[in-house]
Amino acid sequence: MSVVVLPDNVVNQIAAGEVVQRPVAAVKELIENSLDAGATYVEVEFAHGGKSLLRVKDNGSGMSAQDAGLALERHATSKLRTAEDLNALLTFGFRGEALPSIASISKFTLRTRLQDQPCGTEVFVNSGKLIHQHECGMAPGTSIEVVHLFGNVPARRKFLKSDNVEAAHIIQLVRLYSIAYPAVSFVLMEEGRTLFSTTAGLPLTERVQSVWSGVQAQDFIEFEESFSDFSCQGLLSKPSVSRSTRQDIITFVNGRPVDSRVLKSAISEGYHTFIPKGRYPLVFLFITVKPELVDVNIHPTKQEIRFRNEAKVRRLVSEMVLERLQELSRPLENTEDEPGLPPVADVFELRQGAASLLHGDEPVEPEAQAPKAAVALAPVSKPKPVVQTPTQERFTWRYVGKVRRRYALFETEAGLILFNMRAAHERVLYERIMAHKEVNAQQLLIPISLELQALEATVLEEALGLFQEVGFEIAPFGRNFFRVEALPDWISQEQGEAFIRDALGVIREQGSQKGKGNFIHEVIARLASSRAVRVDDGLNEGSIVDLAKSLLRCECPLTSPRGNPTYVELGDSEIDRRMSISVKTA
Ligand code: ADP
Ligand code: MG
């Protein structure tokens, strides 16, 4: 075998594997090029999840005919001259790889016109081969059209997901950039239909509202703060608004949407005492930092970044979040913003977000301060059944009374039982949902209409049947729109929408690796039970006894699904022993 230098189109195809794994990656490169070119208008269109068509059009600087040809050559870039420049880069691209890579795996048309030129130039490349370049009439700016991405690389095509999933990723990406660039108008189209568009110059809250479905301006507080090395600004959700996953914590660094563990955990830390365990805020955080203080090129898709002074960034961000939330909660104590208690109509109500934690005078619920969240069914601290093991046959507990609103006291043949009503209810509800048994759907007089983010919509479409099994009747109603026609009886109408969103969030975050049916079922059951709250005053002796009976019929009656004890037993001998010890005085 002899050594050969690989032809450029082979090198490009190899590089394409790194730069462009799926359609959304190509869209990202093209949008970033448009932004680098100073565009104030960026239009993105796609068809079939980007597999058959991608087009990004902008009104940026454009290129000369000569540069247009050069741009398609490997390592042709207008943004970097020497290796030292790397450190001071403010633009997105710098490797000069994206265009030739994409052009090597598609039918690629570049049309571009400089602002001060009378006409533009069109370059057509098929699978990396230049087919033609000629003059064309067009408005100033650049339009790049990518047809049949991966058409000549069937091996890579196989790894692409369904059109819907690929489309969902593109939509999410364009949302992120739309929010990151308030001075740019974005339009996103699918097969000729506009999915959304934004207007340049609107304040951030309005911007977020127009692209992020299901949020409202009054859900947020704005913040802006400068530190010595960096500044940050953005939106923090109020403690009463929360989600079941971290997916709506959106972070940008120097205008780039990034996935930063450091920032996400700093934010969660700041919210720590304001939001119950297992709930997450919605946050749009923009960090501006000197380029030399971050590493951005550690990954070809450049979504991850590393701060040079990570510990400091982390501390300052979490302190800033904490301070803003503290400021907010001070006047809140006596405003009408304060959420009221849930209605006592049903014995058990779902709790919404941190509502109950906002009441300063209310005792913090035991679950909120429980030790580390219990995972799966494994109990954290299993009460030892010293006196009586639960029996299916005969219920022998005698009701004595309620204790501290949360507990009930029972007497048994062998001692006393302190019964944790909330934990018991969680267990009963959890097993009931898991058993798919009594599905009591309550039809809604007015259906709830639900608009979802594209990724969540895909999840819901696939899981509709499973939701139905537990009492949700949900009908698809156009792209990303659904109509909720019935809810299971354990959820109140006001909380139906938030519940579905939360469940989808968890399924989306954890779901891909797990077995479908049972997993989704479990997510629903766990979420339902963990949000169940006792409305203690509404419970009379009869319903407490019923609850205890139902508990003892459960498969795992000793703990709640989160591992909290459902009851504690005190045997007669233990009581006697304690009573016979003389208490020492001084
Ligand atoms: P990079 O962005 O890393 O420089 P690309 O392959 O993405 O490499 O682009 C190559 C060059 O083509 C860019 O440096 C830029 O000069 C030019 N270019 C690409 N897209 C546009 C655009 N939308 N408007 C103006 N110039 C562009
Ligand atoms: Mg680029």
PDB file of N, CA and C in Angstrom, residues 114-174:
ATOM      1  N   LEU A 114     -23.189  40.956  -1.915  1.00  0.00           N
ATOM      2  CA  LEU A 114     -22.688  42.012  -1.031  1.00  0.00           C
ATOM      3  C   LEU A 114     -23.685  43.168  -1.005  1.00  0.00           C
ATOM      4  N   GLN A 115     -23.696  43.917   0.093  1.00  0.00           N
ATOM      5  CA  GLN A 115     -24.661  45.000   0.246  1.00  0.00           C
ATOM      6  C   GLN A 115     -24.548  46.039  -0.880  1.00  0.00           C
ATOM      7  N   ASP A 116     -23.312  46.304  -1.316  1.00  0.00           N
ATOM      8  CA  ASP A 116     -23.160  47.400  -2.293  1.00  0.00           C
ATOM      9  C   ASP A 116     -22.985  46.903  -3.735  1.00  0.00           C
ATOM     10  N   GLN A 117     -23.298  45.655  -3.993  1.00  0.00           N
ATOM     11  CA  GLN A 117     -23.175  45.132  -5.351  1.00  0.00           C
ATOM     12  C   GLN A 117     -24.543  45.034  -6.016  1.00  0.00           C
ATOM     13  N   PRO A 118     -24.567  45.179  -7.345  1.00  0.00           N
ATOM     14  CA  PRO A 118     -25.865  45.157  -8.040  1.00  0.00           C
ATOM     15  C   PRO A 118     -26.465  43.750  -8.161  1.00  0.00           C
ATOM     16  N   CYS A 119     -25.639  42.722  -8.118  1.00  0.00           N
ATOM     17  CA  CYS A 119     -26.213  41.382  -8.215  1.00  0.00           C
ATOM     18  C   CYS A 119     -25.381  40.401  -7.398  1.00  0.00           C
ATOM     19  N   GLY A 120     -25.897  39.217  -7.271  1.00  0.00           N
ATOM     20  CA  GLY A 120     -25.240  38.223  -6.433  1.00  0.00           C
ATOM     21  C   GLY A 120     -24.617  37.101  -7.237  1.00  0.00           C
ATOM     22  N   THR A 121     -24.150  36.097  -6.520  1.00  0.00           N
ATOM     23  CA  THR A 121     -23.542  34.958  -7.190  1.00  0.00           C
ATOM     24  C   THR A 121     -24.160  33.680  -6.640  1.00  0.00           C
ATOM     25  N   GLU A 122     -24.289  32.682  -7.502  1.00  0.00           N
ATOM     26  CA  GLU A 122     -24.861  31.411  -7.061  1.00  0.00           C
ATOM     27  C   GLU A 122     -23.845  30.302  -7.295  1.00  0.00           C
ATOM     28  N   VAL A 123     -23.593  29.532  -6.243  1.00  0.00           N
ATOM     29  CA  VAL A 123     -22.662  28.411  -6.367  1.00  0.00           C
ATOM     30  C   VAL A 123     -23.444  27.147  -6.065  1.00  0.00           C
ATOM     31  N   PHE A 124     -23.351  26.165  -6.964  1.00  0.00           N
ATOM     32  CA  PHE A 124     -24.053  24.914  -6.697  1.00  0.00           C
ATOM     33  C   PHE A 124     -23.036  23.776  -6.588  1.00  0.00           C
ATOM     34  N   VAL A 125     -23.117  23.041  -5.500  1.00  0.00           N
ATOM     35  CA  VAL A 125     -22.170  21.958  -5.237  1.00  0.00           C
ATOM     36  C   VAL A 125     -22.969  20.691  -4.961  1.00  0.00           C
ATOM     37  N   ASN A 126     -22.591  19.602  -5.607  1.00  0.00           N
ATOM     38  CA  ASN A 126     -23.301  18.342  -5.362  1.00  0.00           C
ATOM     39  C   ASN A 126     -22.330  17.333  -4.754  1.00  0.00           C
ATOM     40  N   SER A 127     -22.603  16.891  -3.575  1.00  0.00           N
ATOM     41  CA  SER A 127     -21.735  15.943  -2.853  1.00  0.00           C
ATOM     42  C   SER A 127     -20.276  16.387  -2.880  1.00  0.00           C
ATOM     43  N   GLY A 128     -20.055  17.657  -2.676  1.00  0.00           N
ATOM     44  CA  GLY A 128     -18.694  18.166  -2.606  1.00  0.00           C
ATOM     45  C   GLY A 128     -18.108  18.562  -3.944  1.00  0.00           C
ATOM     46  N   LYS A 129     -18.801  18.254  -5.053  1.00  0.00           N
ATOM     47  CA  LYS A 129     -18.271  18.616  -6.382  1.00  0.00           C
ATOM     48  C   LYS A 129     -18.909  19.910  -6.871  1.00  0.00           C
ATOM     49  N   LEU A 130     -18.060  20.877  -7.246  1.00  0.00           N
ATOM     50  CA  LEU A 130     -18.582  22.144  -7.764  1.00  0.00           C
ATOM     51  C   LEU A 130     -19.229  21.894  -9.115  1.00  0.00           C
ATOM     52  N   ILE A 131     -20.508  22.226  -9.246  1.00  0.00           N
ATOM     53  CA  ILE A 131     -21.205  21.997 -10.512  1.00  0.00           C
ATOM     54  C   ILE A 131     -21.260  23.283 -11.328  1.00  0.00           C
ATOM     55  N   HIS A 132     -21.667  24.374 -10.692  1.00  0.00           N
ATOM     56  CA  HIS A 132     -21.619  25.644 -11.407  1.00  0.00           C
ATOM     57  C   HIS A 132     -21.506  26.826 -10.454  1.00  0.00           C
ATOM     58  N   GLN A 133     -21.053  27.941 -10.982  1.00  0.00           N
ATOM     59  CA  GLN A 133     -21.110  29.216 -10.258  1.00  0.00           C
ATOM     60  C   GLN A 133     -21.440  30.286 -11.275  1.00  0.00           C
ATOM     61  N   HIS A 134     -22.478  31.063 -11.031  1.00  0.00           N
ATOM     62  CA  HIS A 134     -22.804  32.150 -11.961  1.00  0.00           C
ATOM     63  C   HIS A 134     -23.528  33.279 -11.244  1.00  0.00           C
ATOM     64  N   GLU A 135     -23.682  34.386 -11.943  1.00  0.00           N
ATOM     65  CA  GLU A 135     -24.369  35.543 -11.379  1.00  0.00           C
ATOM     66  C   GLU A 135     -25.838  35.246 -11.162  1.00  0.00           C
ATOM     67  N   CYS A 136     -26.430  35.930 -10.194  1.00  0.00           N
ATOM     68  CA  CYS A 136     -27.875  35.772 -10.020  1.00  0.00           C
ATOM     69  C   CYS A 136     -28.450  37.046  -9.429  1.00  0.00           C
ATOM     70  N   GLY A 137     -29.725  37.261  -9.645  1.00  0.00           N
ATOM     71  CA  GLY A 137     -30.391  38.418  -9.048  1.00  0.00           C
ATOM     72  C   GLY A 137     -30.928  38.029  -7.686  1.00  0.00           C
ATOM     73  N   MET A 138     -30.705  38.871  -6.704  1.00  0.00           N
ATOM     74  CA  MET A 138     -31.217  38.583  -5.361  1.00  0.00           C
ATOM     75  C   MET A 138     -31.066  39.819  -4.482  1.00  0.00           C
ATOM     76  N   ALA A 139     -31.733  39.822  -3.350  1.00  0.00           N
ATOM     77  CA  ALA A 139     -31.566  40.904  -2.380  1.00  0.00           C
ATOM     78  C   ALA A 139     -30.213  40.726  -1.693  1.00  0.00           C
ATOM     79  N   PRO A 140     -29.613  41.830  -1.161  1.00  0.00           N
ATOM     80  CA  PRO A 140     -28.331  41.669  -0.469  1.00  0.00           C
ATOM     81  C   PRO A 140     -28.464  40.686   0.699  1.00  0.00           C
ATOM     82  N   GLY A 141     -27.392  39.936   0.927  1.00  0.00           N
ATOM     83  CA  GLY A 141     -27.413  38.942   2.002  1.00  0.00           C
ATOM     84  C   GLY A 141     -27.043  37.580   1.454  1.00  0.00           C
ATOM     85  N   THR A 142     -27.389  36.561   2.212  1.00  0.00           N
ATOM     86  CA  THR A 142     -26.966  35.208   1.829  1.00  0.00           C
ATOM     87  C   THR A 142     -28.108  34.224   2.046  1.00  0.00           C
ATOM     88  N   SER A 143     -28.227  33.289   1.110  1.00  0.00           N
ATOM     89  CA  SER A 143     -29.211  32.226   1.310  1.00  0.00           C
ATOM     90  C   SER A 143     -28.526  30.904   1.012  1.00  0.00           C
ATOM     91  N   ILE A 144     -28.622  29.978   1.938  1.00  0.00           N
ATOM     92  CA  ILE A 144     -27.989  28.678   1.724  1.00  0.00           C
ATOM     93  C   ILE A 144     -29.052  27.604   1.788  1.00  0.00           C
ATOM     94  N   GLU A 145     -29.053  26.786   0.739  1.00  0.00           N
ATOM     95  CA  GLU A 145     -30.080  25.757   0.666  1.00  0.00           C
ATOM     96  C   GLU A 145     -29.398  24.394   0.637  1.00  0.00           C
ATOM     97  N   VAL A 146     -29.843  23.519   1.520  1.00  0.00           N
ATOM     98  CA  VAL A 146     -29.232  22.198   1.636  1.00  0.00           C
ATOM     99  C   VAL A 146     -30.310  21.162   1.342  1.00  0.00           C
ATOM    100  N   VAL A 147     -30.157  20.458   0.224  1.00  0.00           N
ATOM    101  CA  VAL A 147     -31.169  19.485  -0.164  1.00  0.00           C
ATOM    102  C   VAL A 147     -30.593  18.082   0.023  1.00  0.00           C
ATOM    103  N   HIS A 148     -31.397  17.207   0.565  1.00  0.00           N
ATOM    104  CA  HIS A 148     -30.982  15.818   0.787  1.00  0.00           C
ATOM    105  C   HIS A 148     -29.667  15.689   1.544  1.00  0.00           C
ATOM    106  N   LEU A 149     -29.706  16.260   2.730  1.00  0.00           N
ATOM    107  CA  LEU A 149     -28.547  16.119   3.616  1.00  0.00           C
ATOM    108  C   LEU A 149     -28.300  14.629   3.871  1.00  0.00           C
ATOM    109  N   PHE A 150     -27.069  14.232   3.847  1.00  0.00           N
ATOM    110  CA  PHE A 150     -26.668  12.819   4.032  1.00  0.00           C
ATOM    111  C   PHE A 150     -27.123  11.931   2.872  1.00  0.00           C
ATOM    112  N   GLY A 151     -27.588  12.563   1.767  1.00  0.00           N
ATOM    113  CA  GLY A 151     -28.084  11.769   0.639  1.00  0.00           C
ATOM    114  C   GLY A 151     -27.055  10.786   0.130  1.00  0.00           C
ATOM    115  N   ASN A 152     -25.779  11.202   0.181  1.00  0.00           N
ATOM    116  CA  ASN A 152     -24.726  10.322  -0.342  1.00  0.00           C
ATOM    117  C   ASN A 152     -24.010   9.560   0.776  1.00  0.00           C
ATOM    118  N   VAL A 153     -24.527   9.629   2.008  1.00  0.00           N
ATOM    119  CA  VAL A 153     -23.929   8.875   3.116  1.00  0.00           C
ATOM    120  C   VAL A 153     -25.006   8.053   3.816  1.00  0.00           C
ATOM    121  N   PRO A 154     -25.446   6.986   3.151  1.00  0.00           N
ATOM    122  CA  PRO A 154     -26.559   6.219   3.727  1.00  0.00           C
ATOM    123  C   PRO A 154     -26.264   5.699   5.128  1.00  0.00           C
ATOM    124  N   ALA A 155     -25.009   5.442   5.416  1.00  0.00           N
ATOM    125  CA  ALA A 155     -24.670   4.924   6.744  1.00  0.00           C
ATOM    126  C   ALA A 155     -25.063   5.919   7.830  1.00  0.00           C
ATOM    127  N   ARG A 156     -24.885   7.213   7.542  1.00  0.00           N
ATOM    128  CA  ARG A 156     -25.243   8.223   8.539  1.00  0.00           C
ATOM    129  C   ARG A 156     -26.741   8.476   8.593  1.00  0.00           C
ATOM    130  N   ARG A 157     -27.357   8.375   7.431  1.00  0.00           N
ATOM    131  CA  ARG A 157     -28.816   8.581   7.391  1.00  0.00           C
ATOM    132  C   ARG A 157     -29.535   7.644   8.342  1.00  0.00           C
ATOM    133  N   LYS A 158     -28.989   6.443   8.434  1.00  0.00           N
ATOM    134  CA  LYS A 158     -29.636   5.430   9.273  1.00  0.00           C
ATOM    135  C   LYS A 158     -29.740   5.863  10.729  1.00  0.00           C
ATOM    136  N   PHE A 159     -28.809   6.737  11.148  1.00  0.00           N
ATOM    137  CA  PHE A 159     -28.814   7.135  12.556  1.00  0.00           C
ATOM    138  C   PHE A 159     -29.784   8.270  12.855  1.00  0.00           C
ATOM    139  N   LEU A 160     -30.361   8.825  11.808  1.00  0.00           N
ATOM    140  CA  LEU A 160     -31.287   9.930  12.054  1.00  0.00           C
ATOM    141  C   LEU A 160     -32.583   9.392  12.644  1.00  0.00           C
ATOM    142  N   LYS A 161     -33.203  10.243  13.472  1.00  0.00           N
ATOM    143  CA  LYS A 161     -34.485   9.860  14.074  1.00  0.00           C
ATOM    144  C   LYS A 161     -35.622  10.226  13.120  1.00  0.00           C
ATOM    145  N   SER A 162     -36.830   9.998  13.559  1.00  0.00           N
ATOM    146  CA  SER A 162     -37.995  10.294  12.723  1.00  0.00           C
ATOM    147  C   SER A 162     -38.023  11.788  12.358  1.00  0.00           C
ATOM    148  N   ASP A 163     -38.741  12.118  11.306  1.00  0.00           N
ATOM    149  CA  ASP A 163     -38.857  13.523  10.885  1.00  0.00           C
ATOM    150  C   ASP A 163     -39.300  14.407  12.046  1.00  0.00           C
ATOM    151  N   ASN A 164     -40.268  13.895  12.805  1.00  0.00           N
ATOM    152  CA  ASN A 164     -40.795  14.693  13.914  1.00  0.00           C
ATOM    153  C   ASN A 164     -39.747  15.004  14.963  1.00  0.00           C
ATOM    154  N   VAL A 165     -38.945  14.018  15.275  1.00  0.00           N
ATOM    155  CA  VAL A 165     -37.921  14.229  16.301  1.00  0.00           C
ATOM    156  C   VAL A 165     -36.852  15.188  15.786  1.00  0.00           C
ATOM    157  N   GLU A 166     -36.411  14.979  14.544  1.00  0.00           N
ATOM    158  CA  GLU A 166     -35.408  15.896  13.986  1.00  0.00           C
ATOM    159  C   GLU A 166     -35.978  17.309  13.898  1.00  0.00           C
ATOM    160  N   ALA A 167     -37.251  17.409  13.521  1.00  0.00           N
ATOM    161  CA  ALA A 167     -37.894  18.730  13.447  1.00  0.00           C
ATOM    162  C   ALA A 167     -37.915  19.368  14.831  1.00  0.00           C
ATOM    163  N   ALA A 168     -38.227  18.571  15.833  1.00  0.00           N
ATOM    164  CA  ALA A 168     -38.310  19.105  17.189  1.00  0.00           C
ATOM    165  C   ALA A 168     -36.972  19.710  17.619  1.00  0.00           C
ATOM    166  N   HIS A 169     -35.885  19.058  17.258  1.00  0.00           N
ATOM    167  CA  HIS A 169     -34.572  19.596  17.620  1.00  0.00           C
ATOM    168  C   HIS A 169     -34.305  20.920  16.908  1.00  0.00           C
ATOM    169  N   ILE A 170     -34.696  20.984  15.647  1.00  0.00           N
ATOM    170  CA  ILE A 170     -34.480  22.234  14.904  1.00  0.00           C
ATOM    171  C   ILE A 170     -35.295  23.363  15.538  1.00  0.00           C
ATOM    172  N   ILE A 171     -36.541  23.050  15.849  1.00  0.00           N
ATOM    173  CA  ILE A 171     -37.408  24.080  16.433  1.00  0.00           C
ATOM    174  C   ILE A 171     -36.818  24.589  17.756  1.00  0.00           C
ATOM    175  N   GLN A 172     -36.370  23.657  18.575  1.00  0.00           N
ATOM    176  CA  GLN A 172     -35.790  24.047  19.868  1.00  0.00           C
ATOM    177  C   GLN A 172     -34.565  24.944  19.653  1.00  0.00           C
ATOM    178  N   LEU A 173     -33.727  24.569  18.695  1.00  0.00           N
ATOM    179  CA  LEU A 173     -32.522  25.367  18.437  1.00  0.00           C
ATOM    180  C   LEU A 173     -32.880  26.793  18.017  1.00  0.00           C
ATOM    181  N   VAL A 174     -33.836  26.912  17.093  1.00  0.00           N
ATOM    182  CA  VAL A 174     -34.180  28.247  16.606  1.00  0.00           C
ATOM    183  C   VAL A 174     -34.811  29.077  17.732  1.00  0.00           C
TER     184      VAL A 174
END
